[in-house]
Amino acid sequence: MQTKNTKTLYLIPYFTWIVLFVIAPIGLITYYSFFDLSGNFTFDNYRNFFSSVYLTLTLSSFWYAFLITLFSLIIAYPTAYWLTKTKHKQLWLLLIIIPSWINLLLKTYAFIGIFGLYGPINAFLNVFGIGEQQILFTDFSFIFVSVYIFIPFMILPIFNALDKLNPSLIDASRDLGASSWTTFSKVIFPLTVNGVKAGIQAVFIPSLSLFMITRLIAGNKVITLGTAIEQQFLVTQNWGMGSTIAVFLIIFMVIIMIITGQREKGATSNGKNK
Amino acid sequence: MSETPIIRFENVTKSYDAETTVLDSINLELERGKFYTLLGPSGCGKTTILRLIAGFMQPSNGNIYFNGKLINNVPANERQVNTVFQDYALFPHLNVYENVAFGLRIKKLGKKEIEQKVLEALKFVNLSGYEHREIEEMSGGQRQRVAIARAIVNDPEIILLDEPLSALDLKLRSEMQYELRELQQRLGKTFIFVTHDQEEALAMSDEIFVLNEGHIEQSGTPMDIYDEPINRFVADFIGESNIVSGTMVADFRVLIGGKEFECVDKGLNPNEKIDIVIRPEDLEITSVEKGKMKVKVDTQLFRGVHYELSTYDDEGNEWLVHSTKKAEVGEFIGLDFDPESIHVMRLNETEEEFDKRLESYGEDAYAN
Ligand SMILES: Nc1ncnc2c1ncn2[C@@H]1O[C@H](COP(=O)(O)OP(=O)(O)OP(=O)(O)O)[C@@H](O)[C@H]1O
Ligand SMILES: [Mg+2]
């Protein structure tokens, strides 16, 4: 009896949290999504979401999130691999993680300075006589800054996966005649794919709902689901539409979690008959 | 005999950092088609030698030759060597079948051929029917056997086995010892087997290398090493033995514990300090009057085939005796032995000097 009571006691904070900050907001959003501007019950918001405007928006949102994730992955995997091979790997890892503790807004403002017309990059370009370039408010600067912000969250899980990899498995693969590339594709990557999936989750999902970086760095040239929600709530005051977009955003997130979350045991082992 | 050795080490030295030398100027030659064993205590460099042969690392100094060709810089995947790893190193994301098929798939063999070879290899290690098991569903001993199958299936020139039987129970272990030995003879391949179990080494090998702290103490056939250990370390490591210090009074006369005995060694300096070995099974129990030595029985264990007696002489030297006869604990008994049972070991003798000395006895034996 006693232990059962204490167990319930421990569960109280958890359930309070879930109810207040997960279930209630989702419930509210879903509720609001069924009302139009004048407060009448309607399905119009959902119908509108499937109009070309919002579909393009969704697509472009996915496209940018995809690019951000892809570039993060391309940089993070080799970096993480290199980190596991260095002598003071914990120190190097810390140096990569530290910037992620600094306020996002501060870092974003720093880039406005760096990329600005009178910033160091343009000053540098001037030295070579290339002349001032518009770097801010471009796709490039948006993706660059986003990758910069998100990359620690990609490196960390991949680093952990690579660090746990038994090095004699790599020896075994080489021993059995595999080249470095085959060893990577048949042994190292499959065994660290869960780290990659965790990294993709941690980067792709927040990328979908970015709005501050789009404002400050992309100058409203890039509109994502995040910016759309912000606009609906704060500018147009159309809470219903904003909530509908949020509902879809949540659905997309759940789908991505399901895709990247599954632990397929031995799925890569293409034995002759399954 | 003039055939090029399949593996030759020439002054191979390996150190991981500036201070410690893991292998110290190793020279060895391995002939094709033989069963070699590296025997030595933990940390003496056995795995390091295998890793050098497999190509997972390069020697810090010296050269390694394969069939007479220098292979210091040949990468592991281009060497015709396969390894059974000490920690198995099976791929956890592949099932048993795919683990064994890994090397064959890289060679791009046909589907049918792969299947036939994999099943045959699994049959050899008594794992037929386990093809579709995941590695984590296998026991330690079964994993070890998958590792053996994964190496032999590739039919390499040399198979390196790093303590491949250590996780097996006694019965399966001796079964696998027979089968590995038989496989090696059937395939005619060179096996390099690592163990720190001397009985296993003696039972399986054509030739044994006894290693200690990064150098070879002695190499030779199991008989050579068992009968004529070069020094205290080898004698002690290769089997239970009685090792005591003594003095070589003159040719064929040795002083042990204040008593002089006849022996078969000669050519040493008069009054040279030496170590002597007498194997427990060479000591025979008799009455105190008849025995060459008088000892007191301290303990007695029944070992199945024989009794193992721990006895002490008046000087306090311990003498282990293996005998089918029983004795009483606390009783004084006599020990008898032949002159040939006394093996004299000079202190700090090199392997070359040792071999020379033994050879000279052989010549004498014929001359007499
Ligand atoms: N990567 C390494 N870095 C530094 N020292 C190492 C490394 N690998 C092995 N050593 C050292 O080299 C020595 C020989 O190691 P090795 O693995 O060859 O021993 P072994 O004879 O196989 O021992 P065991 O019977 O315990 O497997 C040991 O003292 C070990 O500590
Ligand atoms: Mg070892």
CSV table of C-alpha atoms and ligand atoms in Angstrom, one decimal, chain B residues 46-47 86 162-163, ligand 2:
chain,number,residue,atom,x,y,z
B,46,LYS,CA,49.8,-11.9,-28.2
B,47,THR,CA,46.9,-9.9,-29.6
B,86,GLN,CA,39.0,-12.0,-28.9
B,162,ASP,CA,42.5,-14.9,-30.6
B,163,GLU,CA,41.5,-17.1,-27.7
C,2,MG,MG,44.7,-10.6,-26.3
